[in-house]
CSV table of N, CA and C in Angstrom, one decimal:
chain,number,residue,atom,x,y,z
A,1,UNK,N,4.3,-8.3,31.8
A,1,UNK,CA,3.7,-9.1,30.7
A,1,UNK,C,4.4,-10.5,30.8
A,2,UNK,N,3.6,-11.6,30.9
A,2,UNK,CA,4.3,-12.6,30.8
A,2,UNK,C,4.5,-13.4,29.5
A,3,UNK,N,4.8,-14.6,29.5
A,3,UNK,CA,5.5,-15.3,28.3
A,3,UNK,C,4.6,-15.7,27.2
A,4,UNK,N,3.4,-16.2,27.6
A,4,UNK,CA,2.6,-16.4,27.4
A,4,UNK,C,1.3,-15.3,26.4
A,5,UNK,N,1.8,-13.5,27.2
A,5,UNK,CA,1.1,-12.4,26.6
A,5,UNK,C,1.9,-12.2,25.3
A,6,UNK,N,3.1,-12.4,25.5
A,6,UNK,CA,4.0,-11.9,24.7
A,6,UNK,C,4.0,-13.0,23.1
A,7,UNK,N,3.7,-13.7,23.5
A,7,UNK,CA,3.7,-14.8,22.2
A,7,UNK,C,2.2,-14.9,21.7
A,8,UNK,N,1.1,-14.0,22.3
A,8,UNK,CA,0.1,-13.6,21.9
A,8,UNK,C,-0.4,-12.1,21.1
A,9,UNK,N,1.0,-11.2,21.5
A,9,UNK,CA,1.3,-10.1,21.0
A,9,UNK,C,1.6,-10.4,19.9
A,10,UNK,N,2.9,-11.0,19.7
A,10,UNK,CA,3.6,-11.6,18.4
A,10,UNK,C,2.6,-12.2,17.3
A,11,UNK,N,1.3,-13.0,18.0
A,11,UNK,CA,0.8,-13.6,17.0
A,11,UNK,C,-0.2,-12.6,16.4
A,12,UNK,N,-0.9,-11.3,17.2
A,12,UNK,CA,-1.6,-10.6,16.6
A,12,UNK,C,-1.1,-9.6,15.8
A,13,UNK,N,0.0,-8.9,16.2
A,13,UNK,CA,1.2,-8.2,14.8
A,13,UNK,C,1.3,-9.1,13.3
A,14,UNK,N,1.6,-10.1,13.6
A,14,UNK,CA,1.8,-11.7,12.1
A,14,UNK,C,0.4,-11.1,11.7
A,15,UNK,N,-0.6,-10.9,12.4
A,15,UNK,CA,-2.2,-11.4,12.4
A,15,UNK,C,-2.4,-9.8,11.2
A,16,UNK,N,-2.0,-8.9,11.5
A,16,UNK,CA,-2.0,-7.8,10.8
A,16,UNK,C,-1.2,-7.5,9.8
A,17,UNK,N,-0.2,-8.1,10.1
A,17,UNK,CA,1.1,-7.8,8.7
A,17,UNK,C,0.2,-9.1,7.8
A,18,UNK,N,0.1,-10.0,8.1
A,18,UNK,CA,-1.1,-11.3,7.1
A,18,UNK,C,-1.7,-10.5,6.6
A,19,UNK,N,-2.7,-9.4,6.8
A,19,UNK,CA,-4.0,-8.8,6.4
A,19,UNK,C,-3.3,-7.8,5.1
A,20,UNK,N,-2.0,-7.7,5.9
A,20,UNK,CA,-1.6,-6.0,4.8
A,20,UNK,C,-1.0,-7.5,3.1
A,21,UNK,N,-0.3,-7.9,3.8
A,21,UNK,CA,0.1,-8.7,2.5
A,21,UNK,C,-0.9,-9.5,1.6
A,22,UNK,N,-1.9,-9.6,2.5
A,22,UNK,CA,-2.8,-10.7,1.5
A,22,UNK,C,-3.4,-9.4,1.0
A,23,UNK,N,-3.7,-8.1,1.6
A,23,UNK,CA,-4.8,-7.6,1.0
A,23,UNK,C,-4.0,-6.8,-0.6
A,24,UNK,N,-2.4,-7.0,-0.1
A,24,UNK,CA,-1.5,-6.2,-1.5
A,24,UNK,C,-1.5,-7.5,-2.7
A,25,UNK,N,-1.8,-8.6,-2.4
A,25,UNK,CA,-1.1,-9.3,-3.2
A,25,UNK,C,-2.9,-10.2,-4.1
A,26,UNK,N,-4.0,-9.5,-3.0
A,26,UNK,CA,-5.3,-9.7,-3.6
A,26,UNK,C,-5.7,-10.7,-3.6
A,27,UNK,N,-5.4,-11.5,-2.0
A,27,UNK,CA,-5.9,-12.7,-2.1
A,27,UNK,C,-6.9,-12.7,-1.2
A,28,UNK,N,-8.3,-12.6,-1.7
A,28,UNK,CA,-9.1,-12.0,-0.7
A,28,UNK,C,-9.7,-12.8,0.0
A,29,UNK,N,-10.1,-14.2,-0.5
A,29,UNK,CA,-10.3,-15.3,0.8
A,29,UNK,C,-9.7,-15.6,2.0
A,30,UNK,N,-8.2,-15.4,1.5
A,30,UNK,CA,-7.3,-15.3,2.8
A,30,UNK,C,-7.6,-14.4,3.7
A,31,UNK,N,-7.7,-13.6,3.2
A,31,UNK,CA,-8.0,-12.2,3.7
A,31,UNK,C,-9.0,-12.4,4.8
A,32,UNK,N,-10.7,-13.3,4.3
A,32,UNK,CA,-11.3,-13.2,5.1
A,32,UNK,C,-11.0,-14.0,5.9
A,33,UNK,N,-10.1,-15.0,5.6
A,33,UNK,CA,-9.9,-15.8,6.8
A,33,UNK,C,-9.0,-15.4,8.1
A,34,UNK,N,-8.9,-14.1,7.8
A,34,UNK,CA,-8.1,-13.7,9.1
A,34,UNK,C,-9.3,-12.8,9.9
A,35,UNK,N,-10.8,-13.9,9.5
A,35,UNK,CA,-11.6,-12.3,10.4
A,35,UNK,C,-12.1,-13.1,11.4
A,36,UNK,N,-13.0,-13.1,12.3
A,36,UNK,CA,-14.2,-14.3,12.7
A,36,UNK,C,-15.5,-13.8,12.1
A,37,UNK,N,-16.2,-15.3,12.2
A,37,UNK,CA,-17.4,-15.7,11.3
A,37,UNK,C,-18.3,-14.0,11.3
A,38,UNK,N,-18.4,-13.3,12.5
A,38,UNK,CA,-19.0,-12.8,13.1
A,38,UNK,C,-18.3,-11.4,13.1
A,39,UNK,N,-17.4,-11.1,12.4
A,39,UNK,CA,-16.7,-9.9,12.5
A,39,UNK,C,-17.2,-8.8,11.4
A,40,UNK,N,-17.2,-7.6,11.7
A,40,UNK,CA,-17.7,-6.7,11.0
A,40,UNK,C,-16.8,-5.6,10.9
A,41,UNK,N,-16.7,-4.7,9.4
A,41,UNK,CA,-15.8,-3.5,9.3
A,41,UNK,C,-17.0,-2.4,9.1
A,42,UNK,N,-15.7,-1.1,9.6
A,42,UNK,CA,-16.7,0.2,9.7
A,42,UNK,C,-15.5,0.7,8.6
A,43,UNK,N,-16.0,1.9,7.9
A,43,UNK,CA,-15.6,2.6,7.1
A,43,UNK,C,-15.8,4.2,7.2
A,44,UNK,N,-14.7,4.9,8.0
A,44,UNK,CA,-15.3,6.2,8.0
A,44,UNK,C,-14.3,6.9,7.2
A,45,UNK,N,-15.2,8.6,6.5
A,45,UNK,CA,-14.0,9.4,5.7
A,45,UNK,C,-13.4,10.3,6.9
A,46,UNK,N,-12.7,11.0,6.2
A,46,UNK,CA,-11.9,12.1,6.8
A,46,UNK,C,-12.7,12.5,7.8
A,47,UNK,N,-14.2,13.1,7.6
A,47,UNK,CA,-14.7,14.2,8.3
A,47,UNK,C,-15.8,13.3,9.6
A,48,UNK,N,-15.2,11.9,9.9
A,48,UNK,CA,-15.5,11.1,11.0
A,48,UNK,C,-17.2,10.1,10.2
A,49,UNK,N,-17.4,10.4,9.5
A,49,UNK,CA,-18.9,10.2,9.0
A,49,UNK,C,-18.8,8.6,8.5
A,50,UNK,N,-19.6,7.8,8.7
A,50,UNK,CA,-19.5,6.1,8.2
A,50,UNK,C,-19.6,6.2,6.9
A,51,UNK,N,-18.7,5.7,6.3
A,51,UNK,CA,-18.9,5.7,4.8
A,51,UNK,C,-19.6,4.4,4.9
A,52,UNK,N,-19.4,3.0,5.4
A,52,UNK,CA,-19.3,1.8,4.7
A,52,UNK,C,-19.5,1.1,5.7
A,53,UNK,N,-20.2,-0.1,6.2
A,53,UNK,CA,-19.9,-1.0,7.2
A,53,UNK,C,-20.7,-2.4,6.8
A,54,UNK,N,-19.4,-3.3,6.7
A,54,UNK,CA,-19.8,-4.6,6.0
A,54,UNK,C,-19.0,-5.6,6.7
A,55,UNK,N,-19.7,-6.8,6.7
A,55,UNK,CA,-19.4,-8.1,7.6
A,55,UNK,C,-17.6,-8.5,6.9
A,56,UNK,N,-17.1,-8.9,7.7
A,56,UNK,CA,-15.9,-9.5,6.6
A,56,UNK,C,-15.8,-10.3,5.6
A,57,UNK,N,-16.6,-11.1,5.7
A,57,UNK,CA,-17.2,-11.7,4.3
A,57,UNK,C,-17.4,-11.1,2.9
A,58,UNK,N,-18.4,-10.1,3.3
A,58,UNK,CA,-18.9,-9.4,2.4
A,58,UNK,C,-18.0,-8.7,1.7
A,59,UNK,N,-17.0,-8.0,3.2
A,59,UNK,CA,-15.6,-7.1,2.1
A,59,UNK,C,-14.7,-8.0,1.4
A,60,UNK,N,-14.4,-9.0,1.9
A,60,UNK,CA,-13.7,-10.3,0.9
A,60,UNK,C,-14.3,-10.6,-0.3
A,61,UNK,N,-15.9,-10.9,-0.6
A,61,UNK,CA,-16.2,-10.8,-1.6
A,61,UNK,C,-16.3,-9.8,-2.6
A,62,UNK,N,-16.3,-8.5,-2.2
A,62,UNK,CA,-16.5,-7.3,-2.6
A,62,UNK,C,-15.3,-6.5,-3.0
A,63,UNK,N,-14.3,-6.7,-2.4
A,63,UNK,CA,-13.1,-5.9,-2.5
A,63,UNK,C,-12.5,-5.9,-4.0
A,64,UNK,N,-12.5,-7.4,-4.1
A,64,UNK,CA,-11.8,-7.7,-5.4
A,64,UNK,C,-12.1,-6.6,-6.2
A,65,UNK,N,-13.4,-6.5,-6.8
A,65,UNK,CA,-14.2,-5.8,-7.8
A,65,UNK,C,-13.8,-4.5,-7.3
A,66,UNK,N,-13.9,-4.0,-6.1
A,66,UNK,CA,-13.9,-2.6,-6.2
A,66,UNK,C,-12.0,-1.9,-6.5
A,67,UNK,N,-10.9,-2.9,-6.3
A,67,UNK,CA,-9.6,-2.3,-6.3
A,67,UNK,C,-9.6,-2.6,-7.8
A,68,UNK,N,-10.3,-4.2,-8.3
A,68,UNK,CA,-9.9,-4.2,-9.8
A,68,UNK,C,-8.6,-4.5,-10.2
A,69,UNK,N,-8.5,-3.9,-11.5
A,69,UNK,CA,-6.8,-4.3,-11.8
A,69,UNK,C,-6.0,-3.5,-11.1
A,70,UNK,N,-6.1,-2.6,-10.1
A,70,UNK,CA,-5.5,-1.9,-9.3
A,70,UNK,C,-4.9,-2.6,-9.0
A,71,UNK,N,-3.2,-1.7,-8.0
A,71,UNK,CA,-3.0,-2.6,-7.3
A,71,UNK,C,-2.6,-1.8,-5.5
A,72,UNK,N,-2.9,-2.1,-4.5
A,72,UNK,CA,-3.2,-1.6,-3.4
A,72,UNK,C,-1.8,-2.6,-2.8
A,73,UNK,N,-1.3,-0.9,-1.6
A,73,UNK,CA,-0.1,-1.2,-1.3
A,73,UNK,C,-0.5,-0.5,0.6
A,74,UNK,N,-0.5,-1.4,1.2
A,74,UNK,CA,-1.0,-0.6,2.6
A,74,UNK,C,0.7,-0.8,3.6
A,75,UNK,N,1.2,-0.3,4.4
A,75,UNK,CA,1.7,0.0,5.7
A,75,UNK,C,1.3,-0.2,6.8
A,76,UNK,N,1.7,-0.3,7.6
A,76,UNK,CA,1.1,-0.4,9.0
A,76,UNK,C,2.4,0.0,9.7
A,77,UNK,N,2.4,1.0,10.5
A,77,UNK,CA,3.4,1.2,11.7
A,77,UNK,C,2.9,1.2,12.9
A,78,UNK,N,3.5,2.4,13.4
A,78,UNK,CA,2.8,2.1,15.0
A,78,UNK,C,1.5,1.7,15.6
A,79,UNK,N,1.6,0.5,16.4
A,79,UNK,CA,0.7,-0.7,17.1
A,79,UNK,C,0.3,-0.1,18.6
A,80,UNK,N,-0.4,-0.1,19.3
A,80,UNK,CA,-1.0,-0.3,20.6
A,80,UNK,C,-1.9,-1.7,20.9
A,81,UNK,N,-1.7,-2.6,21.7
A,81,UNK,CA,-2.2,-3.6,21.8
A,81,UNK,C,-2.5,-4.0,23.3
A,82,UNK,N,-3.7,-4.0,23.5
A,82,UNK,CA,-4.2,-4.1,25.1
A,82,UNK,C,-5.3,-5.5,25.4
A,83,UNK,N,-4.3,-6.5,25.9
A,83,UNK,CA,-5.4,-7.3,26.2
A,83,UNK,C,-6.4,-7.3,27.4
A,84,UNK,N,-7.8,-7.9,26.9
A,84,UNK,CA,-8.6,-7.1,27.8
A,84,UNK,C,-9.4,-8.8,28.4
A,85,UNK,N,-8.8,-9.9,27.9
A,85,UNK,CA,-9.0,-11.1,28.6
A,85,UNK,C,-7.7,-12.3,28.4
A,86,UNK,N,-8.1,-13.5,28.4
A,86,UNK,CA,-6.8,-14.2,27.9
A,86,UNK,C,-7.1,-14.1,26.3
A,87,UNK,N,-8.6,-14.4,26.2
A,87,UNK,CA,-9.0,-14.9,24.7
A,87,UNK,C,-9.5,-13.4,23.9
A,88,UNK,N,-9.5,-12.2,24.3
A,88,UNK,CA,-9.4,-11.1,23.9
A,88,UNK,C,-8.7,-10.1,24.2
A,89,UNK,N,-8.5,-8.7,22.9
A,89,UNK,CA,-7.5,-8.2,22.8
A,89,UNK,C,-8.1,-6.6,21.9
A,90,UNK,N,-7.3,-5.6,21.8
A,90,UNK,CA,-8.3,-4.3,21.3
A,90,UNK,C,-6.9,-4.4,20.6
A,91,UNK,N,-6.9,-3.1,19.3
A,91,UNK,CA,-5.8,-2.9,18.7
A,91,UNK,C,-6.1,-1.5,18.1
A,92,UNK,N,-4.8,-1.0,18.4
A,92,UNK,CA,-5.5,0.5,17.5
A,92,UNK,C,-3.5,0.6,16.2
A,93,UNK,N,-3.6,0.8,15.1
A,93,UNK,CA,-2.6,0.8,14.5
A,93,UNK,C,-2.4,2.2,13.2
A,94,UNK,N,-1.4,2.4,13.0
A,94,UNK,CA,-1.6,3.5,12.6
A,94,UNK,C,-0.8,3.3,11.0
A,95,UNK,N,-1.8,3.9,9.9
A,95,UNK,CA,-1.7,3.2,8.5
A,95,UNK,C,-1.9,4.4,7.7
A,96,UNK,N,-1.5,3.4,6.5
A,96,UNK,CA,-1.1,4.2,5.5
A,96,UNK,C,-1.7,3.4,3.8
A,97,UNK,N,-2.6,3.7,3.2
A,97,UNK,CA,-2.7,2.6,2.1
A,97,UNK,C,-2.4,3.6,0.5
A,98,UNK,N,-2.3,2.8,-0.4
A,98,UNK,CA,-2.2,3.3,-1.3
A,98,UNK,C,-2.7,2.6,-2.5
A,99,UNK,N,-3.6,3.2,-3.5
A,99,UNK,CA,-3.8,2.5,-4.5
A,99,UNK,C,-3.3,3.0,-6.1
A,100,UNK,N,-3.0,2.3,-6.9
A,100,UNK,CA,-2.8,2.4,-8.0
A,100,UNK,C,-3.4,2.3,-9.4
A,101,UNK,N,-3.9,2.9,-10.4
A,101,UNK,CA,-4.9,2.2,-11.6
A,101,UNK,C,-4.1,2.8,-12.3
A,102,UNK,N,-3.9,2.0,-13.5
A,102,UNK,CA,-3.0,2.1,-15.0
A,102,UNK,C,-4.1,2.5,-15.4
A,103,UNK,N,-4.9,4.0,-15.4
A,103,UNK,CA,-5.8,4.1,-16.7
A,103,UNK,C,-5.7,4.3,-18.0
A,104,UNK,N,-4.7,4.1,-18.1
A,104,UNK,CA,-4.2,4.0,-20.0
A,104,UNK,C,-4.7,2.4,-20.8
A,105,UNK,N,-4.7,1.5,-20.0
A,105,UNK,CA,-5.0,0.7,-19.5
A,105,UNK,C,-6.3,0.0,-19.4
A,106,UNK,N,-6.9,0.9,-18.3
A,106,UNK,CA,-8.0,0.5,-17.7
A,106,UNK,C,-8.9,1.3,-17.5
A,107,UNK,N,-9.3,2.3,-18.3
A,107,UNK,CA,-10.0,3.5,-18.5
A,107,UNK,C,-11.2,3.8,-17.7
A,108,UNK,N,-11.6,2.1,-17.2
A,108,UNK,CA,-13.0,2.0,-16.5
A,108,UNK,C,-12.4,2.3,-15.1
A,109,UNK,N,-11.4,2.1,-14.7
A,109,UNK,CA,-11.0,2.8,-13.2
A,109,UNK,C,-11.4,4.1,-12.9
A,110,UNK,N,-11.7,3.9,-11.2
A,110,UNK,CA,-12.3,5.3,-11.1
A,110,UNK,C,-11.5,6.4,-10.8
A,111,UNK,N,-10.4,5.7,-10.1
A,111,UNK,CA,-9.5,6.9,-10.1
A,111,UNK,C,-7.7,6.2,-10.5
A,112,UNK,N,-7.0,7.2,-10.9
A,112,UNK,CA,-5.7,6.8,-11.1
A,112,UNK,C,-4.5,6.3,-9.6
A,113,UNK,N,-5.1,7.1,-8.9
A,113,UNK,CA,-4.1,7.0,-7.5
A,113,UNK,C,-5.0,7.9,-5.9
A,114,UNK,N,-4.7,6.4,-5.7
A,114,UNK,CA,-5.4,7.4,-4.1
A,114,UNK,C,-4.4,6.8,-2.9
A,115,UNK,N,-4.6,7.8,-2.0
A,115,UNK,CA,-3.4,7.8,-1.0
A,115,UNK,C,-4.1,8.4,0.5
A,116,UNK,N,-4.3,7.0,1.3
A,116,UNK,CA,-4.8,7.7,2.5
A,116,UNK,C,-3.9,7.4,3.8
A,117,UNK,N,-4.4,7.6,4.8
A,117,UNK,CA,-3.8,8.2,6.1
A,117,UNK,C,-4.7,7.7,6.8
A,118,UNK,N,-4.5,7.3,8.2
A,118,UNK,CA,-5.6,6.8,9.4
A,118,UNK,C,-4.8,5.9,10.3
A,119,UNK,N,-6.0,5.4,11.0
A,119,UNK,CA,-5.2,4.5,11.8
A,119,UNK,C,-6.7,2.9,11.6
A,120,UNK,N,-6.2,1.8,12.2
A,120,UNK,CA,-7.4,0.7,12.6
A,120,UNK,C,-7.5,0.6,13.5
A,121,UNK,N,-8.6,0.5,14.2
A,121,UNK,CA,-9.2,0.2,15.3
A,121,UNK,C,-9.5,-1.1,15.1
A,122,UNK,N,-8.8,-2.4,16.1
A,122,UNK,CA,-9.5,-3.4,16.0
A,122,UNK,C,-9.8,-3.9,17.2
A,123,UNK,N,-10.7,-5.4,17.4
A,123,UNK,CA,-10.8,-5.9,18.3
A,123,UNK,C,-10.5,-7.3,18.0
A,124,UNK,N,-9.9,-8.1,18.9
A,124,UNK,CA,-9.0,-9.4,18.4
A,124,UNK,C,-9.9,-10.6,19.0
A,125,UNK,N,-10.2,-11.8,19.0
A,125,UNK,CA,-10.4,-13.0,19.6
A,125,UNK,C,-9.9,-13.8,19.4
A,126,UNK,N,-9.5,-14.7,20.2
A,126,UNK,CA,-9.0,-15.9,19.9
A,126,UNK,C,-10.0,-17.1,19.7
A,127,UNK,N,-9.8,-17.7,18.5
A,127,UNK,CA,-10.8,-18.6,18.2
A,127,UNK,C,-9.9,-19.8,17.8
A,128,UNK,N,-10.4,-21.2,19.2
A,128,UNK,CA,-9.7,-22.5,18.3
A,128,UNK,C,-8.3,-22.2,18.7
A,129,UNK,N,-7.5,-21.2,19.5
A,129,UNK,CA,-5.9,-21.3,19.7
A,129,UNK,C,-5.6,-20.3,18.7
A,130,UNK,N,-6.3,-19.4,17.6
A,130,UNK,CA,-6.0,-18.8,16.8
A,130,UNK,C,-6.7,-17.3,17.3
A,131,UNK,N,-5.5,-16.4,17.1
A,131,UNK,CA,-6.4,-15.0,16.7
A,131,UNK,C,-6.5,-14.6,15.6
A,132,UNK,N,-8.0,-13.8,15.9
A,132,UNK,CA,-8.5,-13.3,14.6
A,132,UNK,C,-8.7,-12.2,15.1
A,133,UNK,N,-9.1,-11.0,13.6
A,133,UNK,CA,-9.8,-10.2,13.8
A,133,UNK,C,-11.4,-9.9,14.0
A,134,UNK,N,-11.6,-9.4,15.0
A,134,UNK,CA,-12.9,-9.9,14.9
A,134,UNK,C,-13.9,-8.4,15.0
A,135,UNK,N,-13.3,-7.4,14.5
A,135,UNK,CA,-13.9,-6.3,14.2
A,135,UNK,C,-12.2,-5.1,13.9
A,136,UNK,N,-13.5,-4.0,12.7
A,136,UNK,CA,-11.9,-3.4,12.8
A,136,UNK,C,-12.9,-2.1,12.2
A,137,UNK,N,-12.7,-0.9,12.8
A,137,UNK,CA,-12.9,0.2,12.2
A,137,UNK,C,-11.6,1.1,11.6
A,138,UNK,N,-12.0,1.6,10.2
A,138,UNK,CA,-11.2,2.3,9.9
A,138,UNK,C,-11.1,3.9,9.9
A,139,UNK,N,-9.8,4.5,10.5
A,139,UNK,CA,-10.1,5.8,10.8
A,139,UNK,C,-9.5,7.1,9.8
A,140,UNK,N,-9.7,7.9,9.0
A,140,UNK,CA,-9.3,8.5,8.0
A,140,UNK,C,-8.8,9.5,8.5
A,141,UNK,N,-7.1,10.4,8.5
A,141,UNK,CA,-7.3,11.7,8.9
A,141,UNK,C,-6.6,12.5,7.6
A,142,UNK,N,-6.4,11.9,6.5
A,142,UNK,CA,-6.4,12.4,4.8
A,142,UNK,C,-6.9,11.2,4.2
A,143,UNK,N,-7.0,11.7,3.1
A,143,UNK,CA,-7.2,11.6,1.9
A,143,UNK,C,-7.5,11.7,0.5
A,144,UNK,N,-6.3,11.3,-0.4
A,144,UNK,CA,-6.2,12.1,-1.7
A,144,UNK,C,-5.9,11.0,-2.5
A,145,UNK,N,-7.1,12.2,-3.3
A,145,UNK,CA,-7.7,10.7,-4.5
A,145,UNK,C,-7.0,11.5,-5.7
A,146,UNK,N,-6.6,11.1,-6.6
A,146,UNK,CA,-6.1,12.0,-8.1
A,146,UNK,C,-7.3,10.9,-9.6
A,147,UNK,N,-7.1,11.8,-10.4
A,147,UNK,CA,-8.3,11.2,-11.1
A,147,UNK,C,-7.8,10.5,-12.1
């Protein structure tokens, strides 16, 4: 790996820990701005089946409303990262999210606490000297919702 891959590695890890922090801290424009124009998410549950699959825009727009006054806390550990040009890159990472609802609170929440397990599947491009994500499926192998 040369100097050059390696400071392209570094910038797609930043590129992911960006995603987990903005998505904990609920800043969801940011959020989409770590996607390209043209990027799309897949959403599957446990038993492999597409729950969900929406442009990044749309989940930026969308997300807010659906976590609410929740507050979502994701992980990310182990990374695999294979570049497959100069300007592209695959990513597979293995996660952990969590969410929270004060229903004492917020009664309209749907659930009190959910806690899943999976990994991301992404694909990276470099756009402009920047990487983005420019697709990302999510893979489920639990999850528990409490009410």
């Amino acid at each position: 790996m040369n100097a050059a891959t390696h400071a392209d590695l570094d910038r797609i890890r930043e590129l992911r820990a960006r995603y987990a922090r903005y998505a904990d801290t609920k800043r969801w424009e940011e959020v989409a701005g770590l996607f390209t124009d043209d990027a799309v998410m897949r959403f599957r549950g446990v038993d492999g089946g597409l729950l969900n699959e929406v442009t990044a825009a749309e989940f930026a727009k969308t997300i807010g409303a659906r976590v609410g006054a929740g507050q979502p806390v994701h992980h990310l550990f182990t990374h695999e990262i294979t570049f497959t040009s100069d300007t592209t890159a695959e990513g597979v990472w293995a996660m952990e999210d969590l969410i929270f609802h004060d229903r004492e609170a917020h009664p309209e929440a749907p659930f009190s606490f959910m806690h899943g397990f999976g990994h991301y599947h992404d694909t990276y491009r470099k756009v402009d000297g920047r990487w983005r994500i420019s697709g990302c499926e999510l893979t489920r192998l639990r999850l528990e919702i409490v009410s």
